[in-house]
Coordinates of C-alpha atoms in Angstrom, one line a residue:
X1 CA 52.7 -207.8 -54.0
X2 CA 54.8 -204.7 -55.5
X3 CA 55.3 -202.3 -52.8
X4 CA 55.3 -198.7 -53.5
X5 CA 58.7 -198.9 -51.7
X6 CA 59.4 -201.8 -54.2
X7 CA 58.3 -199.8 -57.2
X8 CA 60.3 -196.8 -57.0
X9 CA 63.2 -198.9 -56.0
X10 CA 63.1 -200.6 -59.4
X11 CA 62.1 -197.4 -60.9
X12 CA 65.2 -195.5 -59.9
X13 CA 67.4 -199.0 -60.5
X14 CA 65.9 -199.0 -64.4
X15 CA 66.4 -195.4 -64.7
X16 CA 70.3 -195.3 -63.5
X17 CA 71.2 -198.4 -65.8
X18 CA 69.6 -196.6 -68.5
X19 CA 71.6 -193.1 -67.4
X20 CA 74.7 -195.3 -67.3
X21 CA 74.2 -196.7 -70.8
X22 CA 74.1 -193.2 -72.0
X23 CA 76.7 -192.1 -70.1
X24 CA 79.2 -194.7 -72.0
X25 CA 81.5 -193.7 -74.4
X26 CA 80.5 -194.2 -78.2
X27 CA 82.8 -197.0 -78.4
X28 CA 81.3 -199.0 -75.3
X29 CA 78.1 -198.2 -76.2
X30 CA 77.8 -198.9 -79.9
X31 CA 79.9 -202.2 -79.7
X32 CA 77.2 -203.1 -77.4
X33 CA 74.8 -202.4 -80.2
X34 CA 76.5 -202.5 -83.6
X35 CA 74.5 -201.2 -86.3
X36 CA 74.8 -202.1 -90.0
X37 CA 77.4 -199.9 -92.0
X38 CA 75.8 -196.6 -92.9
X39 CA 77.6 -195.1 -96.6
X40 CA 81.1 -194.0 -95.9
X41 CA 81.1 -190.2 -94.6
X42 CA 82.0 -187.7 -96.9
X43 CA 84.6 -184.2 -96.3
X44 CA 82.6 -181.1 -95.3
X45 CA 79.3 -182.5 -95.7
X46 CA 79.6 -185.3 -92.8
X47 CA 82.3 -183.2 -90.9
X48 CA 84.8 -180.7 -91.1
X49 CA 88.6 -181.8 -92.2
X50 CA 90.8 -181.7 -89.5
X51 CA 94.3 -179.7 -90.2
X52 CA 97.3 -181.2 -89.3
X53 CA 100.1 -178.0 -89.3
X54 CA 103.3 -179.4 -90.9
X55 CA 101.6 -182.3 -92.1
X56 CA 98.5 -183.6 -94.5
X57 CA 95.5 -186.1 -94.2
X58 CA 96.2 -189.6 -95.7
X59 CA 94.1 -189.6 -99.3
X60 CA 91.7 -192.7 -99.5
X61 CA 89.1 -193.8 -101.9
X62 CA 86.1 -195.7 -101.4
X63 CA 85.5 -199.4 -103.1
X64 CA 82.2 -201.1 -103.1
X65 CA 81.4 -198.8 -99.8
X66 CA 84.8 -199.7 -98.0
X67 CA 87.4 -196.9 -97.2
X68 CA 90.9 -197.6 -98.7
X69 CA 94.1 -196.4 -97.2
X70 CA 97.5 -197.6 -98.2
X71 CA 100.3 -196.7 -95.4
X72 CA 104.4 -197.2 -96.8
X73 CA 106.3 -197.6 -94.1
X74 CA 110.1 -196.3 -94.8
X75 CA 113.2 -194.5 -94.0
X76 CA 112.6 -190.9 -94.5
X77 CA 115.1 -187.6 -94.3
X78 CA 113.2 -185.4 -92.2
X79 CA 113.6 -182.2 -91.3
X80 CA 112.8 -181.0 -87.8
X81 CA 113.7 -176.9 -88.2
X82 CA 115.9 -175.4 -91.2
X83 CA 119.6 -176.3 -89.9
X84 CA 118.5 -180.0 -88.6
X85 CA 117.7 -182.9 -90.2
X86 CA 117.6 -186.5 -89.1
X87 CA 117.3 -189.6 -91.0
X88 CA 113.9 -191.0 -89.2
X89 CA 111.6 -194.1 -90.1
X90 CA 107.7 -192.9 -91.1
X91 CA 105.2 -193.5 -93.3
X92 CA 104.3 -192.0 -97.2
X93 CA 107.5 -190.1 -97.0
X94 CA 106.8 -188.1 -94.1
X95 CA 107.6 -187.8 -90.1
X96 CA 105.0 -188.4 -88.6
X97 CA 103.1 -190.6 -90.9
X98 CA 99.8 -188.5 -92.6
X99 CA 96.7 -188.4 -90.4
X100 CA 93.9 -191.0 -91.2
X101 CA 90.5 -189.2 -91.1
X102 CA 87.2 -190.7 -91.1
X103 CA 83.9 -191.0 -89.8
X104 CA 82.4 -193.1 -87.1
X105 CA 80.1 -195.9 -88.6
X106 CA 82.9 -196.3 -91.6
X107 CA 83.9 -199.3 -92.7
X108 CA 87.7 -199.2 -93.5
X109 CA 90.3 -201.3 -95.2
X110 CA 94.1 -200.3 -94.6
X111 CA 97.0 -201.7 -96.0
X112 CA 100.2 -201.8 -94.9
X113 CA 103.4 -202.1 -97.0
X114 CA 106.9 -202.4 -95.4
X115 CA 110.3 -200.6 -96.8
X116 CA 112.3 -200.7 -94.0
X117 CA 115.0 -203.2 -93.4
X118 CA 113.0 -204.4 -90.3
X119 CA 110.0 -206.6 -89.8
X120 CA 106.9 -204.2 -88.1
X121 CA 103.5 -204.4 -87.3
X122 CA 100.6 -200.8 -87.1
X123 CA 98.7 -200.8 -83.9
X124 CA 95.3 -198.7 -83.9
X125 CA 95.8 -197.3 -80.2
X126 CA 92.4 -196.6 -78.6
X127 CA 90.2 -198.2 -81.5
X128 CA 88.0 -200.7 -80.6
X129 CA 88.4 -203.5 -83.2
X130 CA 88.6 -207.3 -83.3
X131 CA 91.3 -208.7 -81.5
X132 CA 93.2 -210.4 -84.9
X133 CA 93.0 -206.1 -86.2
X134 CA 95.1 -204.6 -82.9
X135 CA 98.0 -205.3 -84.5
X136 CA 100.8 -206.5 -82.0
X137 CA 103.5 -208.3 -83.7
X138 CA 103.6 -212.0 -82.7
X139 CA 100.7 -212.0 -80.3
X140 CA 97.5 -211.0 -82.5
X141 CA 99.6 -211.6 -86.0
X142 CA 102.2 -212.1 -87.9
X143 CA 105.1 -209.8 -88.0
X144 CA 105.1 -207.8 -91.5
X145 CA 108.6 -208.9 -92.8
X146 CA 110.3 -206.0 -95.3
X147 CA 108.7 -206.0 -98.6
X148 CA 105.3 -207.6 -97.0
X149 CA 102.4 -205.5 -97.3
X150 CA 99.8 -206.4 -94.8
X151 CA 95.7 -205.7 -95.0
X152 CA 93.4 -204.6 -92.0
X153 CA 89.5 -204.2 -92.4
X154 CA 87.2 -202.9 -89.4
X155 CA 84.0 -201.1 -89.1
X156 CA 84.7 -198.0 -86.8
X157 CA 82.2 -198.2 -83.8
X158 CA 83.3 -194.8 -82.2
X159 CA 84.5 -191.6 -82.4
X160 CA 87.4 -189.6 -81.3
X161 CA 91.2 -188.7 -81.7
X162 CA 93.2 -191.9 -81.4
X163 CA 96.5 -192.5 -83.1
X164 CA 98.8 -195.8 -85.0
X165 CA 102.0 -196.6 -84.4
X166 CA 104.5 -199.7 -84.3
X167 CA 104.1 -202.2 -81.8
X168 CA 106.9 -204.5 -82.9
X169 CA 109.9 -203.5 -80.9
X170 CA 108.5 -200.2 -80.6
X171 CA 110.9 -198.5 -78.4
X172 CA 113.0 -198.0 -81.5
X173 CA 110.5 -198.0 -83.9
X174 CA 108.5 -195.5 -82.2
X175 CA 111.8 -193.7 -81.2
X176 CA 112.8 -193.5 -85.0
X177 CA 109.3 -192.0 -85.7
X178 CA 107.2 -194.5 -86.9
X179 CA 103.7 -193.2 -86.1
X180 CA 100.7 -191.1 -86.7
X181 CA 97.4 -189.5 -86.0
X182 CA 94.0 -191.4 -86.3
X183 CA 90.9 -189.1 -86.0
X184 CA 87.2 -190.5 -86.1
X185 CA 84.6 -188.1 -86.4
X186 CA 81.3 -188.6 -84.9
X187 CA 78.4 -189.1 -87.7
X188 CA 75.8 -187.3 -86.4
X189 CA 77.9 -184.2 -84.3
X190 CA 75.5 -182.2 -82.4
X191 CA 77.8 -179.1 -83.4
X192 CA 80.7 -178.2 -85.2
X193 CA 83.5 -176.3 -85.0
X194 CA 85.1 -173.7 -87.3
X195 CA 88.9 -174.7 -86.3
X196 CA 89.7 -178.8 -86.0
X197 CA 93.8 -178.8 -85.3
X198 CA 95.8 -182.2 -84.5
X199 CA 99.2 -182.3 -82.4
X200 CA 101.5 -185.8 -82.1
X201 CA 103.8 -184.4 -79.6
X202 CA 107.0 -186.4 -79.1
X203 CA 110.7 -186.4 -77.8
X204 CA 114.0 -187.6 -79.1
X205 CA 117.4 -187.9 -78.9
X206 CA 119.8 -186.3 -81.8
X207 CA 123.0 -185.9 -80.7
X208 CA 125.1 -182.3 -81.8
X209 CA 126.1 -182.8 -85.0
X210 CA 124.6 -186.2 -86.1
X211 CA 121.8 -187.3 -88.4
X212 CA 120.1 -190.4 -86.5
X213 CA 118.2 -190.5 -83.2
X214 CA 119.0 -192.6 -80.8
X215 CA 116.2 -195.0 -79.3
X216 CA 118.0 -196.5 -76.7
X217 CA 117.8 -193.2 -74.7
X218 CA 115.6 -193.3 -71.7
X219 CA 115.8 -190.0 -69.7
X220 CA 118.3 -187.7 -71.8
X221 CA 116.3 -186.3 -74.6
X222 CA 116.8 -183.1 -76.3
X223 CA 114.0 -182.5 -79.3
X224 CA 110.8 -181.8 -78.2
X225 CA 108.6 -181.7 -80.9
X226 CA 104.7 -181.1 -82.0
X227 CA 104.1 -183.0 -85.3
X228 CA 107.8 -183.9 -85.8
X229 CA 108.8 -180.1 -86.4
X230 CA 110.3 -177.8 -83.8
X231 CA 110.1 -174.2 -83.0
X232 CA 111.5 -172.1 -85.7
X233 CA 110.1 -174.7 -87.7
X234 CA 106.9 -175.2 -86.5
X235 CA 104.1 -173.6 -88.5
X236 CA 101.3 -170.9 -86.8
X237 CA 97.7 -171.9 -86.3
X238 CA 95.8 -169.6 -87.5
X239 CA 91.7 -168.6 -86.5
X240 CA 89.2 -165.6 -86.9
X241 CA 88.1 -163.3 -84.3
X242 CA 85.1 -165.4 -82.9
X243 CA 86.0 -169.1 -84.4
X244 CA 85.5 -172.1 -82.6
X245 CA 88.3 -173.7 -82.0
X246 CA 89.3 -177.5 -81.3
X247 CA 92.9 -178.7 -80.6
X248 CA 93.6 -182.8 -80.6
X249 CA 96.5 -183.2 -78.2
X250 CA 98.2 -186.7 -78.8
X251 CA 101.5 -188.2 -76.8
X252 CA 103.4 -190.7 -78.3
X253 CA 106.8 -189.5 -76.5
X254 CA 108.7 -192.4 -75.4
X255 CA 108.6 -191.2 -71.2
X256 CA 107.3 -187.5 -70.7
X257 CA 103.9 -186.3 -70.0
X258 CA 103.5 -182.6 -72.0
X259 CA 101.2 -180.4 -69.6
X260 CA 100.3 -177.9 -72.5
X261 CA 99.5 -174.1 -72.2
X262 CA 97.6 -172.0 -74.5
X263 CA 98.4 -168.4 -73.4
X264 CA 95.6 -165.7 -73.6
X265 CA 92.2 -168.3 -73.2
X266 CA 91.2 -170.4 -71.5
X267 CA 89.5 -173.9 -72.5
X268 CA 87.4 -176.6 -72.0
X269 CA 88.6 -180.6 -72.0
X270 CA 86.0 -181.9 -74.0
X271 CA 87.3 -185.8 -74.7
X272 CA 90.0 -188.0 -73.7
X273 CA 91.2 -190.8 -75.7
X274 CA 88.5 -193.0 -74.1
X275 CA 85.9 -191.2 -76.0
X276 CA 83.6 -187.8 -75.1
X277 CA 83.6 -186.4 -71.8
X278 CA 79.9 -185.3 -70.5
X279 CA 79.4 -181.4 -70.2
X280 CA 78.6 -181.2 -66.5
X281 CA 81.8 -183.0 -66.0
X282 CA 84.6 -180.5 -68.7
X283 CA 86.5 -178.7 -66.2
X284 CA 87.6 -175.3 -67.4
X285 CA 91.5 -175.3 -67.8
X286 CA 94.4 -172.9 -69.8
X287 CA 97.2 -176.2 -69.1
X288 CA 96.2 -180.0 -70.0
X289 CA 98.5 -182.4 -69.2
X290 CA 99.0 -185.3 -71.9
X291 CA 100.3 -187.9 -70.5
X292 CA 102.0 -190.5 -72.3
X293 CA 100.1 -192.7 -74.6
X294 CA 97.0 -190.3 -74.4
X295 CA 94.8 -188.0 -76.0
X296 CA 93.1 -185.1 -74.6
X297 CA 90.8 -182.7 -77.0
X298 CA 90.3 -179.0 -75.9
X299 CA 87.7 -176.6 -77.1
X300 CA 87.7 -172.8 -76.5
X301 CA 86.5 -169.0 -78.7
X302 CA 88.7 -167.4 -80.0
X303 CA 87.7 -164.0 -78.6
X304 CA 90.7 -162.7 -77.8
X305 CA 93.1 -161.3 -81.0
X306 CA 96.5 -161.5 -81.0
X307 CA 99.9 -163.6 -81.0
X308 CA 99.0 -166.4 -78.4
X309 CA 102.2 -169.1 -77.4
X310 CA 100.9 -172.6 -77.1
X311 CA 104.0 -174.4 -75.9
X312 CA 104.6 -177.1 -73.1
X313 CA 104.6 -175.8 -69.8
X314 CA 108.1 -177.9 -69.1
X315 CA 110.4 -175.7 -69.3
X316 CA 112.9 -177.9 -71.0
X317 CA 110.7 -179.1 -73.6
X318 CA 111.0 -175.9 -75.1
X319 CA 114.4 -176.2 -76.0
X320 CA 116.8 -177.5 -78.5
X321 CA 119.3 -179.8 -78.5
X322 CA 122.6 -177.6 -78.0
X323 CA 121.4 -177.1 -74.7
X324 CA 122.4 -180.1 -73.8
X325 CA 125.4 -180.7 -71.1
X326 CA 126.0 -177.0 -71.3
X327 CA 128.3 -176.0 -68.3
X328 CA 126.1 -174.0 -65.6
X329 CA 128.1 -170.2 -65.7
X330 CA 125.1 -168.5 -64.5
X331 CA 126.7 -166.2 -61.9
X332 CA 130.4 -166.6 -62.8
X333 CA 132.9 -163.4 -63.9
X334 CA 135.0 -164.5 -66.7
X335 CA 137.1 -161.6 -66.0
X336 CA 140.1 -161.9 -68.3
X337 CA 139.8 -165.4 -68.7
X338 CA 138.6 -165.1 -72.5
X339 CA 140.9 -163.0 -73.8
X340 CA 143.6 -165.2 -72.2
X341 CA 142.0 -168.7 -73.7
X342 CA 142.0 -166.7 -77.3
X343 CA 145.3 -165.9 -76.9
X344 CA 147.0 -169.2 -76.2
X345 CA 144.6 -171.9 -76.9
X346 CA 140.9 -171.0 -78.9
X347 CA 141.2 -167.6 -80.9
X348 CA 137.3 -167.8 -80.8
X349 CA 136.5 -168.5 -77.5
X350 CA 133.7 -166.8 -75.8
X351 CA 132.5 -167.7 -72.3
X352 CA 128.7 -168.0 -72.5
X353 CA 125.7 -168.3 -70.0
X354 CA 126.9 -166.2 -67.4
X355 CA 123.1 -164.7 -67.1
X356 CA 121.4 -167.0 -68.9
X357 CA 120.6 -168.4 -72.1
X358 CA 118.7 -165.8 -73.6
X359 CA 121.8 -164.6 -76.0
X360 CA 121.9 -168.4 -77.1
X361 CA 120.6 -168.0 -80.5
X362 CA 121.8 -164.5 -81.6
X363 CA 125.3 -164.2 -81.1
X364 CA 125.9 -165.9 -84.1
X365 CA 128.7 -168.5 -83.2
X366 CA 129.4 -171.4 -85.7
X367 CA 127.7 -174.5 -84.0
X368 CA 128.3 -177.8 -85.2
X369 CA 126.9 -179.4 -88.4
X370 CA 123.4 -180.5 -88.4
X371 CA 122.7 -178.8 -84.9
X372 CA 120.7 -176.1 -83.8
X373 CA 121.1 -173.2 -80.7
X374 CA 119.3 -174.0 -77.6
X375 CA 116.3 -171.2 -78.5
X376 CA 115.4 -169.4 -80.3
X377 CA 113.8 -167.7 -83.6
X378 CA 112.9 -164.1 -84.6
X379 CA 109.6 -162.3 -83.2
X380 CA 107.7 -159.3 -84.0
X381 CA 109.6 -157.6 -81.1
X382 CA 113.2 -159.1 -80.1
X383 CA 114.5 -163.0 -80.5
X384 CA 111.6 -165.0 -78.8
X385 CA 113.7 -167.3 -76.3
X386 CA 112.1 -170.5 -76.5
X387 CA 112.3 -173.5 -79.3
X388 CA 111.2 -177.2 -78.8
X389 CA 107.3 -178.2 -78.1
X390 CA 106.6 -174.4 -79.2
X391 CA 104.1 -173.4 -81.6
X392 CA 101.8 -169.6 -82.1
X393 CA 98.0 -169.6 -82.4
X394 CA 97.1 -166.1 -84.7
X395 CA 94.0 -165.0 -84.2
X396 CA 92.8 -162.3 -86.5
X397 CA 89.4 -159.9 -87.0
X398 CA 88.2 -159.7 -90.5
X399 CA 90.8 -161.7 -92.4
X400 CA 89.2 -163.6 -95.4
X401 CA 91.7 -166.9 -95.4
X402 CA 93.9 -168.8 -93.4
X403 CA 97.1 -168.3 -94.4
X404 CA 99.6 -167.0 -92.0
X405 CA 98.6 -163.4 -91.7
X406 CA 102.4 -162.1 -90.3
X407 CA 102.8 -160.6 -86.9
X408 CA 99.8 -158.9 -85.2
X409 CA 99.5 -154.8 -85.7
X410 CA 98.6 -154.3 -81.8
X411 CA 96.2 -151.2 -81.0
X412 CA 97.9 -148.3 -80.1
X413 CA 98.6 -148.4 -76.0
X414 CA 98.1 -152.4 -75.4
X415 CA 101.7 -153.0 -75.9
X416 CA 104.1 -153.1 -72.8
X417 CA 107.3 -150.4 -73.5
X418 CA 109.7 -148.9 -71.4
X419 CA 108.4 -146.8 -68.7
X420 CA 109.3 -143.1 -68.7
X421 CA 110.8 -140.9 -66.0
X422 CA 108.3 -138.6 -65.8
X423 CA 105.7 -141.4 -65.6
X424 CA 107.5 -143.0 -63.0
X425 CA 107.6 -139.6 -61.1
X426 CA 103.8 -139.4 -61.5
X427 CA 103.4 -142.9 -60.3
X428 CA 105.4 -142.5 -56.9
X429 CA 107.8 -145.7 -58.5
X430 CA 111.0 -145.5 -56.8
X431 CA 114.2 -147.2 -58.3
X432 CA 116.7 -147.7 -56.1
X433 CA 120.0 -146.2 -56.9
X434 CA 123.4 -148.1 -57.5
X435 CA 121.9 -151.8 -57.2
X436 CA 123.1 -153.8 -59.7
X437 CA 123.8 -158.0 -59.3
X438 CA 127.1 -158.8 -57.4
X439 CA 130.1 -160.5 -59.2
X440 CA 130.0 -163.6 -57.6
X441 CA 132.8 -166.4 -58.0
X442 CA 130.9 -169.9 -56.9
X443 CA 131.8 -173.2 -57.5
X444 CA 128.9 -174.7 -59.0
X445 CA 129.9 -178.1 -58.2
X446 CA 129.1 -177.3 -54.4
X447 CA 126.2 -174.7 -54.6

């Protein structure tokens, strides 16, 4: 006899399996139940392009209904900011390789051809595929010898931003560049945005004055970059006054997690790498940290006009390489100690850092060859301080394209200045007199 105890017991049982079956990400949900290949989705009709700043889409065709990539796997001379360069590993010529786009329900075909002077293998991080497609070297295939090109075929059963990358010896194929973004868009999205932008973030080790990164570093690195470029080099996002906006965060550094800021909004983390997050459960952030070997997608308005940093939120990250092993000085009095080294032993010597780093990048001292200052590029303003993992998200009212529209023409009274003395009178501000930091002679080594 069924109980009415017994009847809502199996009631709410069959309803929570159900809400948990819902709840799955695309991937879980429609490897459970594949469905036959629907036609292969199509730019701006089935979803909106996503942009890639510094970089481009990979081009494909379709043949008898099958997506067709071809990736080329080589050395490439890549340049991270005007004044650096680095002879890197990528793919089609550029660092990082061009982001594959396509549409969840796609069926696609990729080949892989091999011009470096090292075997390799292209893992699909965070796609669910058949186990012979995942592409670790010697475990679900063969290795791809140089001059091999290999093929991989699989139906794409979710959506999301996922990336490729080596997985044969990876740490220095990974650590030479050898990677990319993959992004999947969902076939029947239940919006859209106006703005879809994609960030590989990643770290790496160039020393001062050479052109090859080193992958057997582990904790010392000193480039900090957002798709392979650094900041002077990296390009502006760009949106209109009231655009949606999407951001696709990947990490592929080799050991840091990026916690990354947007300054003037705040947003919501709509998806991880694992697939869409529910709406009750976005929580409402302005930092997301990316760890390594993640994704996280955020989605905010642009209401708010201006010149907004988005930068990592470690401070180091948004640096470059010559500040690396810089002596601390902060604090010390050179007194006549320069004009004495200039005298007898470096007519160009300059002691530097005593109050920071700020002065870094404009005091226009030769660095070495291939190298850049610590920070540093020109602003509306004065030198903006900051280089590395560093990138500026324009928003605009009434601008008809998306080309970078310069520095932002603030309305008159929103922009901080110096502060009279009458207005300081007015406001009851007192400044104390004769205060000024004290010459201070510490050893550093024992502070």
């Amino acid at each position: 006899m069924i109980t009415r105890r017994k009847f809502l017991t199996g009631t709410a049982a069959a309803a929570s399996g159900a809400s948990l079956l819902r709840g799955l990400t695309p991937a879980v949900a429609q490897t459970i139940s594949p469905t036959a290949t629907p036609p292969p989705g199509q730019p701006h009709g089935d979803y909106t392009p996503v942009v890639t700043p510094n970089n481009i889409s990979l081009p494909w065709k379709i043949v008898d209904g099958v997506k067709v990539y071809h990736l080329i796997a080589g050395e490439v001379k890549h340049e991270f900011a005007p004044g650096l360069q680095a002879f890197c590993w990528g793919f089609n010529g550029r660092v990082h390789g061009p982001t594959i786009e396509a549409v969840e329900g796609d069926r696609v075909r990729i080949y892989v051809t091999n011009k470096l002077p090292a075997a390799t293998s292209i893992h699909w991080h965070g796609i669910i595929l058949p186990n012979g497609m995942d592409g670790v070297g010697g475990l679900t295939q063969p290795v791809i010898k140089p001059g091999e090109t290999f093929k991989y075929e699989f139906t794409l059963r979710q959506y999301g931003t996922h990336m490729y990358h080596s997985h044969h010896d990876e740490m220095t194929q990974m650590a030479l560049g050898l990677m990319g973004l993959f992004v999947i868009h969902p076939r029947k999205p239940s919006y859209r945005v106006d703005r879809d932008f994609a960030f590989l973030l990643s770290e790496w080790r160039i020393d001062t004055g050479t052109m090859r990164p080193n992958p057997n570093e582990m904790t010392d690195f000193n480039i900090f970059s957002l798709n392979a470029r650094i900041f002077p080099g990296t390009e502006p996002i760009v949106a209109k006054l009231g655009d949606r906006v999407r951001i696709r965060l990947v990490n592929l550094s080799p050991m840091d997690h990026h916690p990354m800021h947007i300054h003037g909004h705040s947003f919501r983390v709509v998806e991880t790498d694992g697939g869409q997050i529910p709406e009750s459960a976005q929580q409402i952030e302005s930092t997301v940290l990316v760890q390594v070997g993640s994704a996280r997608t955020i989605e905010f308005v642009a209401d708010n006009p201006g010149d907004w940093p988005l930068h990592c939120h470690m401070t180091h990250h948004t640096m470059n390489q010559m500040g690396d092993k810089f002596p601390n000085t902060i604090g010390v009095s050179a007194g006549k100690l320069d004009e004495k080294v200039r005298a007898s032993l470096l007519p160009g010597y300059m002691t530097m850092g005593e109050t920071g780093m700020a002065d870094m990048g404009t005091m226009g001292m030769k660095v070495p060859h291939n190298s850049l200052p610590m920070v540093g590029g020109a602003g509306q303003f004065d030198y903006i301080t900051m280089g590395g993992m560093f990138t500026v998200l324009k928003i605009r009212d009434g601008i008809t394209s998306y080309e970078d529209p310069g520095w932002y023409h603030h309305p008159e009274g929103t922009v901080a200045s110096l502060a009279s003395a009458d207005e300081l009178r007015r406001n009851n501000i007192e400044i104390p007199a004769g205060q000024s930091p004290p010459e201070t002679h510490h050893d550093h080594r024992h502070s």
